[in-house]
Every structure is written in C-alpha cells, then in structure tokens.
PDB file of C-alpha atoms in Angstrom:
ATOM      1  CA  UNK J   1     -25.200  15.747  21.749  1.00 36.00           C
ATOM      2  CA  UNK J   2     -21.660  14.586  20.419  1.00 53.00           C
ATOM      3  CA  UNK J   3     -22.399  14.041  16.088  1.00 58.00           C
ATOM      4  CA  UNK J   4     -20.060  11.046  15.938  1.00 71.00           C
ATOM      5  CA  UNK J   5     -19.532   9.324  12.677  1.00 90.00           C
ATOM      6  CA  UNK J   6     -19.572   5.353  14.296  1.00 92.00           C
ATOM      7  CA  UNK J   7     -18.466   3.652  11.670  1.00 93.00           C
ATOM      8  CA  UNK J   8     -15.409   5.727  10.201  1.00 93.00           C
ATOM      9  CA  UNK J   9     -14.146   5.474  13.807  1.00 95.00           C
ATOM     10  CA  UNK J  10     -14.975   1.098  14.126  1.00 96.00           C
ATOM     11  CA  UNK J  11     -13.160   1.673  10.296  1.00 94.00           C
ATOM     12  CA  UNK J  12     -10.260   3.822  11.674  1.00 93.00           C
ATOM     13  CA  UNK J  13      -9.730   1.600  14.960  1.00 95.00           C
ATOM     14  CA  UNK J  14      -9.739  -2.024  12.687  1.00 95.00           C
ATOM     15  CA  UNK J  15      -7.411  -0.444  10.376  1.00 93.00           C
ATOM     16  CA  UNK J  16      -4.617  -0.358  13.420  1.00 92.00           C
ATOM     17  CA  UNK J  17      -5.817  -3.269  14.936  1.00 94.00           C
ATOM     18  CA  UNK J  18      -5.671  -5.232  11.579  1.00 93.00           C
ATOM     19  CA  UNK J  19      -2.343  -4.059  10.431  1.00 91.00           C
ATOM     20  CA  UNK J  20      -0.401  -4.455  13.754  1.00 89.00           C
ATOM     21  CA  UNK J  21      -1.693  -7.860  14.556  1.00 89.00           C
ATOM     22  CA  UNK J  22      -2.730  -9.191  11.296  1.00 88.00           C
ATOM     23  CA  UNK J  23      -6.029 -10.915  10.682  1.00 89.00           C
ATOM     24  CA  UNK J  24      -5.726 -13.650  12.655  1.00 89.00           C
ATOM     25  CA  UNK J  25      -5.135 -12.134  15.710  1.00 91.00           C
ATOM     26  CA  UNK J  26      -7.018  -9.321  15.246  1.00 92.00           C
ATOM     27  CA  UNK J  27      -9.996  -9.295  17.859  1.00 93.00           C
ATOM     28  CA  UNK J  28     -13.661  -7.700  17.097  1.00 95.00           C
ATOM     29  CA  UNK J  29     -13.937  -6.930  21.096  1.00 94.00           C
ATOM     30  CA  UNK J  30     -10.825  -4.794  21.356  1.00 95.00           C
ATOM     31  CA  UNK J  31     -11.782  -3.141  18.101  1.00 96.00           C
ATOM     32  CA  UNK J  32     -15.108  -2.484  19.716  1.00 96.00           C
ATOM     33  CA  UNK J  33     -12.846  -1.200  22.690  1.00 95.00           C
ATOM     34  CA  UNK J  34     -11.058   1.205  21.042  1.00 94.00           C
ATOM     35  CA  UNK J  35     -13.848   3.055  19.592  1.00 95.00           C
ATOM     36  CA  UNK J  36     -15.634   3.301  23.044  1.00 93.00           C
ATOM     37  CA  UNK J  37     -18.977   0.882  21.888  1.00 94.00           C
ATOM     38  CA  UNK J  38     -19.740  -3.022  22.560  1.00 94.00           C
ATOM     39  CA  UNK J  39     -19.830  -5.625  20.799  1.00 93.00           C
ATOM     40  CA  UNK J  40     -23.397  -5.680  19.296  1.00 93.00           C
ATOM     41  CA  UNK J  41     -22.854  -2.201  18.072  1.00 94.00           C
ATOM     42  CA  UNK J  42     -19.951  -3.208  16.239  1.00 95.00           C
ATOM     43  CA  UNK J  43     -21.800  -5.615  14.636  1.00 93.00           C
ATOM     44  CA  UNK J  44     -24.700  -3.680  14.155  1.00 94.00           C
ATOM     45  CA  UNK J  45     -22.236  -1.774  11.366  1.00 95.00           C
ATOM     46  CA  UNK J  46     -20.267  -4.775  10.518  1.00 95.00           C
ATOM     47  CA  UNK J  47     -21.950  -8.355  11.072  1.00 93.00           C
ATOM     48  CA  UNK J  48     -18.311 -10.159  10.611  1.00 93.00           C
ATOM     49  CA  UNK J  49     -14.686  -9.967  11.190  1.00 93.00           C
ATOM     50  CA  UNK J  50     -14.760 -10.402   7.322  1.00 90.00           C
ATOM     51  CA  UNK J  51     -16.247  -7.907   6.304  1.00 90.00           C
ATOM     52  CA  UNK J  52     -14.973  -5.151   8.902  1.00 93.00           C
ATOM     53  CA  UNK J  53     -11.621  -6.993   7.168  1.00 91.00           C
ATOM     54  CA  UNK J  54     -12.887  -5.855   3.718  1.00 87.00           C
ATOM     55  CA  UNK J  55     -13.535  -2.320   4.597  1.00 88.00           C
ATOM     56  CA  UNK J  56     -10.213  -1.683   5.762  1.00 89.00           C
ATOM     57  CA  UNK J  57      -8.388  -3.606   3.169  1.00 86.00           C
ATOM     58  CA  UNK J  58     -10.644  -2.052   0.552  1.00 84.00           C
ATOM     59  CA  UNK J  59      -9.483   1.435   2.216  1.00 86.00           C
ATOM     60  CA  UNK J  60      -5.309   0.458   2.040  1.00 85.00           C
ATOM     61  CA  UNK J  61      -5.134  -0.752  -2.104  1.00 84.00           C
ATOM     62  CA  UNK J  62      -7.746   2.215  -2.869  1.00 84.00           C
ATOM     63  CA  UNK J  63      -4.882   4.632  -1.208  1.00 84.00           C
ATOM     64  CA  UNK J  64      -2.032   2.517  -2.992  1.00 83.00           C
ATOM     65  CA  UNK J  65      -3.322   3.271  -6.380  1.00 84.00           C
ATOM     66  CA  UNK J  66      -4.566   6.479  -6.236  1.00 84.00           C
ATOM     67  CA  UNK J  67      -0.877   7.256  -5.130  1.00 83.00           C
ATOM     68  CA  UNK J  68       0.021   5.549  -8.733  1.00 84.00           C
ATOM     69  CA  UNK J  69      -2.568   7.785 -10.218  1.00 85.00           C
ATOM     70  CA  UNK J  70      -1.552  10.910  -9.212  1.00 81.00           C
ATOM     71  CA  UNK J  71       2.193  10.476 -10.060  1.00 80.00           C
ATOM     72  CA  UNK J  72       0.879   9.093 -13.849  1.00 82.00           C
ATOM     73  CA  UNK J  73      -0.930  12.212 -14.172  1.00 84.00           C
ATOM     74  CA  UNK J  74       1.743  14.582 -13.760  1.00 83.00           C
ATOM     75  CA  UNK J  75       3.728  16.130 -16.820  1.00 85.00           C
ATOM     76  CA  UNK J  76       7.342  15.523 -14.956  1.00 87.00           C
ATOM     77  CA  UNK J  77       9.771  13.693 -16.210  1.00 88.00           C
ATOM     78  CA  UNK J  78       8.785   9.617 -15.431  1.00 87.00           C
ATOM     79  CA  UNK J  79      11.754   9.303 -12.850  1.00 89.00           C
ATOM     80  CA  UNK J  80      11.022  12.335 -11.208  1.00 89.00           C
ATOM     81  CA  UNK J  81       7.692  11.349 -10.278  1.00 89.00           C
ATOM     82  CA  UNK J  82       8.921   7.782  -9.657  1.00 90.00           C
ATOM     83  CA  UNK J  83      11.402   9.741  -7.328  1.00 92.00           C
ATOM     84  CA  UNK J  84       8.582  11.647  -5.503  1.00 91.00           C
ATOM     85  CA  UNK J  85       6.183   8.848  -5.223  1.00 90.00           C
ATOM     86  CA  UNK J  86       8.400   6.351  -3.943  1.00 93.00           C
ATOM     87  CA  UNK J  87       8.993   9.332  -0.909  1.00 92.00           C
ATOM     88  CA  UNK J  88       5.908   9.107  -0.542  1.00 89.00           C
ATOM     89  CA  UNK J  89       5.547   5.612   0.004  1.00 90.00           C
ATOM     90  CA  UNK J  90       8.678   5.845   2.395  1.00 91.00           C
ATOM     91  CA  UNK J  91       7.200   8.325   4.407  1.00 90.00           C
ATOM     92  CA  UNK J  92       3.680   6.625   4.661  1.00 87.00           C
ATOM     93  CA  UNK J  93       5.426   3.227   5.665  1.00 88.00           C
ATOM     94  CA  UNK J  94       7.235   5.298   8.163  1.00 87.00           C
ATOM     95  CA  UNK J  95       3.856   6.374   9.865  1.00 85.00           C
ATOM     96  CA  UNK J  96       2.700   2.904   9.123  1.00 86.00           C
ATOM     97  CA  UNK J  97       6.014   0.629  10.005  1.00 85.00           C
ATOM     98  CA  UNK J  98       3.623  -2.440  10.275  1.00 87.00           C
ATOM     99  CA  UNK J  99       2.038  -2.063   6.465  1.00 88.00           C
ATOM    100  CA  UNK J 100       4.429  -3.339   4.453  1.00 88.00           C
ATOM    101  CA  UNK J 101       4.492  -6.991   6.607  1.00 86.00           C
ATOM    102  CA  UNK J 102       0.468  -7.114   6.686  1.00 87.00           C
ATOM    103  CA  UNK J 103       0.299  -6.391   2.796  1.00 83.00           C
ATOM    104  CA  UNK J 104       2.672  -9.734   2.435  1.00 83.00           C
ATOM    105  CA  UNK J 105       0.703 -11.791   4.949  1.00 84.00           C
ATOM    106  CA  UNK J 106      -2.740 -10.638   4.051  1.00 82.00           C
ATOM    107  CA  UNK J 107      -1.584 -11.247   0.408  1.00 80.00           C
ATOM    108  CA  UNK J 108      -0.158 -14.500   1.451  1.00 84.00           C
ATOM    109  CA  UNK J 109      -3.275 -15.529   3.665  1.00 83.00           C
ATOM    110  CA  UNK J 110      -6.062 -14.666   1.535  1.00 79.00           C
ATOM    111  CA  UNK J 111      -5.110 -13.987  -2.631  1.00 77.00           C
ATOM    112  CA  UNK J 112      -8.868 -14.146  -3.418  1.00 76.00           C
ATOM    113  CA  UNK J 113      -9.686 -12.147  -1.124  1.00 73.00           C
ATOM    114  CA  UNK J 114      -7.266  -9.689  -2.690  1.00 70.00           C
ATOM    115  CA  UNK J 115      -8.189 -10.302  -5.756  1.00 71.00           C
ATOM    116  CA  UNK J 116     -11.700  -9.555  -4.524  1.00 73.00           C
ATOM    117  CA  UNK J 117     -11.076  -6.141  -2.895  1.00 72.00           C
ATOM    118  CA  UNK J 118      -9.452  -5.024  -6.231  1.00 70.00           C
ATOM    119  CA  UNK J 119     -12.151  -6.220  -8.202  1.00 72.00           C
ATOM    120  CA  UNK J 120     -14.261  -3.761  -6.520  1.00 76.00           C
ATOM    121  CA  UNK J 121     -16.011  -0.797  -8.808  1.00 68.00           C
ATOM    122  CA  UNK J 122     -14.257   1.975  -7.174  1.00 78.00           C
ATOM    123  CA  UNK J 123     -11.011  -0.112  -6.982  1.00 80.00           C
ATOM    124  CA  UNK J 124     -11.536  -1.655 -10.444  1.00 83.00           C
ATOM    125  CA  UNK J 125     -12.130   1.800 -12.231  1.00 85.00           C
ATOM    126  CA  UNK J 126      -8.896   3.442 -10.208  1.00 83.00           C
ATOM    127  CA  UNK J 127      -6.727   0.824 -11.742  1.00 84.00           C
ATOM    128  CA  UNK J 128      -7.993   0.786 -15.236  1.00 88.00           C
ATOM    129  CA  UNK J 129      -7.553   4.228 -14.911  1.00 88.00           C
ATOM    130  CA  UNK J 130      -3.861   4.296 -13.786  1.00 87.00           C
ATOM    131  CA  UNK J 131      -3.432   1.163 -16.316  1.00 90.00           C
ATOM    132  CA  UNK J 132      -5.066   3.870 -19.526  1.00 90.00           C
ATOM    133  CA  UNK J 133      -2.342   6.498 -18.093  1.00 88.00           C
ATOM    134  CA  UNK J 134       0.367   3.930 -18.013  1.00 91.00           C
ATOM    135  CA  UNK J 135      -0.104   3.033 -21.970  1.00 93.00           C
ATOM    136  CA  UNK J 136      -0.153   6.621 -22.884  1.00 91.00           C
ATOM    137  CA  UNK J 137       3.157   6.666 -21.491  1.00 91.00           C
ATOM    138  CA  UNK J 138       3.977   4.130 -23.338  1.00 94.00           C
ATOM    139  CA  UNK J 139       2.561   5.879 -26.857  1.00 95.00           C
ATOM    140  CA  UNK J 140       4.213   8.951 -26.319  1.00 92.00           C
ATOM    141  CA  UNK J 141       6.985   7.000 -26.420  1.00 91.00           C
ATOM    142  CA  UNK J 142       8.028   7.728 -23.252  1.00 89.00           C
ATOM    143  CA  UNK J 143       8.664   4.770 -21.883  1.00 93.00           C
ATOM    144  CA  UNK J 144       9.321   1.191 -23.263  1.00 95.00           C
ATOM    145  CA  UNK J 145       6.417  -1.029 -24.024  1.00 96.00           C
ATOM    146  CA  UNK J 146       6.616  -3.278 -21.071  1.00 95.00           C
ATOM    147  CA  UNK J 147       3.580  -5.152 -19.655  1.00 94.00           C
ATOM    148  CA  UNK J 148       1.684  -3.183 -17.031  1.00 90.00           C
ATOM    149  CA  UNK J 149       1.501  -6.561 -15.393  1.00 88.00           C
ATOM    150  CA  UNK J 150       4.908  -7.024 -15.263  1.00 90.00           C
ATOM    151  CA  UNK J 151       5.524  -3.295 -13.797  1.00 91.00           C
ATOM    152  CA  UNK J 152       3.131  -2.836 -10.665  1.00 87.00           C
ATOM    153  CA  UNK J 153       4.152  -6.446  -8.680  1.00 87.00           C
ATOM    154  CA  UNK J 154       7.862  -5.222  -9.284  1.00 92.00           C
ATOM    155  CA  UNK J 155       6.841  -2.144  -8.150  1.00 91.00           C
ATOM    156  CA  UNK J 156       5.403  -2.791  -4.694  1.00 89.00           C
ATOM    157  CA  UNK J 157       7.803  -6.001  -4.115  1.00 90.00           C
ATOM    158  CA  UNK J 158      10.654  -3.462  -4.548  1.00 93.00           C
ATOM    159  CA  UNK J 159       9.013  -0.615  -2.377  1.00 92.00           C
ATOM    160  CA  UNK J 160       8.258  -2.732   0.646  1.00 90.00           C
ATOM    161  CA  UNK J 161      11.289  -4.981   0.583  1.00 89.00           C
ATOM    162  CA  UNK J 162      13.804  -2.314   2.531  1.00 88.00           C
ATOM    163  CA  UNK J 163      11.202  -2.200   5.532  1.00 87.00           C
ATOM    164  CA  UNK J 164      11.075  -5.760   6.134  1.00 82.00           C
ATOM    165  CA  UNK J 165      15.187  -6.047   5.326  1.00 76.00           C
ATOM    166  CA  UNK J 166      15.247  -3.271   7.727  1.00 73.00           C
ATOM    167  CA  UNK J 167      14.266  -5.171  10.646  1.00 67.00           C
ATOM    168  CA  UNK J 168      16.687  -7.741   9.867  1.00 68.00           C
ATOM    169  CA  UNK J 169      19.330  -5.636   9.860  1.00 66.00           C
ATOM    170  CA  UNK J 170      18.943  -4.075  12.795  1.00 63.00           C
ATOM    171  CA  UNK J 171      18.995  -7.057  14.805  1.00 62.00           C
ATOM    172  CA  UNK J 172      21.919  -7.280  17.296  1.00 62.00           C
ATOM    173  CA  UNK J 173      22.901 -10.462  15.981  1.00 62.00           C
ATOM    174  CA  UNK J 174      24.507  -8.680  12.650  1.00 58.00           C
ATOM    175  CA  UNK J 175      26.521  -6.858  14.812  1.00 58.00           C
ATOM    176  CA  UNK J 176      26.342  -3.877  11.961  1.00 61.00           C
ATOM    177  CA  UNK J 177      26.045  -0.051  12.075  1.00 67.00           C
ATOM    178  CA  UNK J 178      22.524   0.372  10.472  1.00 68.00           C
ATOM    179  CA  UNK J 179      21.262   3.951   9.082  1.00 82.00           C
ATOM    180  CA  UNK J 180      17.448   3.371   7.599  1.00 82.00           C
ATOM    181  CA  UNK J 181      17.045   6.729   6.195  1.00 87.00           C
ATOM    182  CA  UNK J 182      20.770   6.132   3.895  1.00 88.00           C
ATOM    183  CA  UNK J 183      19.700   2.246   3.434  1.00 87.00           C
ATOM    184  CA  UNK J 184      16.065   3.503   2.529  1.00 91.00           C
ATOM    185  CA  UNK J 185      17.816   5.815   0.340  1.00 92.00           C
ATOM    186  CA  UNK J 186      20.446   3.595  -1.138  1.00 91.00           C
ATOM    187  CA  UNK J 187      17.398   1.623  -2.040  1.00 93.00           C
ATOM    188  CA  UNK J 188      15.393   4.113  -3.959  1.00 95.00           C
ATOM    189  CA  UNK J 189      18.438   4.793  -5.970  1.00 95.00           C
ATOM    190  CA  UNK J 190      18.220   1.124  -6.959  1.00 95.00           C
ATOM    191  CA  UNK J 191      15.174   0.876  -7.845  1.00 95.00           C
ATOM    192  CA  UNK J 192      15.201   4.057  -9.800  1.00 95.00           C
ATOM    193  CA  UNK J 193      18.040   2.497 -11.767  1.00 95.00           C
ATOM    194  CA  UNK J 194      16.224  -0.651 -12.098  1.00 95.00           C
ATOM    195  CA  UNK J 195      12.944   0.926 -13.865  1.00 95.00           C
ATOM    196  CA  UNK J 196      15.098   3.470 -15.918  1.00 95.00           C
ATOM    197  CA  UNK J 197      16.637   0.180 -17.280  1.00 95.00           C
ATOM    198  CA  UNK J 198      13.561  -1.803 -17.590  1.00 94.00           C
ATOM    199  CA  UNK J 199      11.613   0.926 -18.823  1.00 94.00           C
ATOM    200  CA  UNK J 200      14.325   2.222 -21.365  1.00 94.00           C
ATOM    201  CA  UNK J 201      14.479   5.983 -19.500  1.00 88.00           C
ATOM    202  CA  UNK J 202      17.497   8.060 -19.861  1.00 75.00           C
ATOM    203  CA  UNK J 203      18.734   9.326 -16.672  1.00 64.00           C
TER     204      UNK J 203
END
C-alpha cells in the first residue's frame, strides 16, 4: 500500500493554488482535486479555507527569514552576502513568478493575519534570532546602527518591486526592448548601493 504523507501534499497543492489565484479565489474543491482526495478529507486535515491559508502562509515567511538567517550567519563581507541572498531571492521568485504579487495582496488583504503568522513560536523565535544577528552586526561595528525595523520592510519592498515592474514593462503598450535578467540585475546593483549607503558599508 502507497505510504502517502496527505497533508504535506493538501499543504503542497494550496501553496500553488493560493499563490496563483490569491485567497479569494482560491477554491478548497480544486485543492482537494489536485491532491487526488474529496472534499471531506480535505477537511478532515484542515476544517477551513483559513486555516489551510495559515499553513501555507506560515510555510512562505518561515522560508523568507530563514533565508535572512543564513546570510546573517555567514563571516563574508555584509554586501557579499547581501549579493548572494538577494540571488537567491531572484532565483526563487523566478520558480515562483506569482510570489512576489500574493505577498502584496495577502499583506494588503489580511495585515493581522500577517501579523499573526509571524507571531507564531517557530516564526517568532526565527526572527528574534535573525534580529540578535543583525545587532551584532551592528556591535562589531560593521554596519551602522540603523533600526532593524527600518531595514527588513525596505528590504523585501525593494526585492519584490522589479517582478511586479517587470510585468509592466513588458507590456506591448511600452513599445520597449525589455531584458529581465539585465533589469533584475540593474536592480540588485541598486539596491546594493542603497544599503551600502544606508548602512554606512564601504564598497
């Protein structure tokens, strides 16, 4: 008999289901559809759209910040691992071009609900975590002593804004030659230039 883990796969089918249509849209029965079960086994694992909702949203920030915490604890210099984390990003987006819109609109839709999901144990300890690494940083002198608070929004508005410019510049009605990787690029230089300001780090 097949060993099937149910509800990583109802998890793994609501995450694409969420993030391409958003939670609105998003329907329980073709979620139940894609992992191969009916409704009333879906719920038997998830009683509401909410909470399925939760789990996968839960899932997403956990993955954002432990991306944040691995670059903090490196020893490379702070752009360099701004550099290779911000690939990262890039190339998870990539995989993911739909992410970076449902972060804004699930953000937009539901802030306490956000707030909730981060407010989480797991979630909760990751981030105090990255935010005890950041303020070493700052100690060692090795960046400036700017609010934490201040850093991370900037951070994420920055990263995801290409992807959603992207689609708006390759619309036909610019009438423009349009690269993404070079404009993706272009970008991270930017930003890189930005934080090296803001965070007083030589180049």
């Amino acid at each position: 008999m097949e060993n099937r883990d149910i509800e990583q796969e109802i998890i793994n089918a609501a995450r694409e289901t969420f993030i391409h249509c958003g939670y609105t849209d998003a329907s329980m029965t073709e979620i139940a559809e894609r992992v191969g079960i009916n409704r009333p086994t879906l719920h038997y694992y998830f009683r509401t759209k909410e909470k399925l909702f939760n789990a996968v949203f839960g899932g997403i920030i956990k993955e954002s910040i432990e991306k944040i915490r691995y670059m903090l604890h490196s020893d490379r210099p702070f752009l360099e691992r701004l550099d290779t984390i911000i690939d990262s990003y890039y190339e998870h987006f990539k995989a993911n071009p739909d992410l970076p819109m449902f972060f804004l609109k699930e953000i937009q839709r539901n802030p306490a609900g956000f707030i909730g999901e981060v407010n989480h144990a797991e979630i909760r300890n990751l981030l105090m975590e990255v935010m005890t690494l950041y303020e070493r940083e700052i100690k060692e002198k090795k960046i400036n002593d700017v609010s934490f608070d201040l850093v991370l929004p900037s951070f994420y508005m920055l990263l995801i804004t290409p992807f959603i410019g992207e689609r708006l510049m390759e619309n036909p009605v610019f009438n423009v030659s349009f690269d993404a990787d070079d404009y993706l690029q272009r970008w991270k230089a930017n930003m890189l230039q930005y934080f090296s300001l803001l965070l007083g780090i030589e180049n």
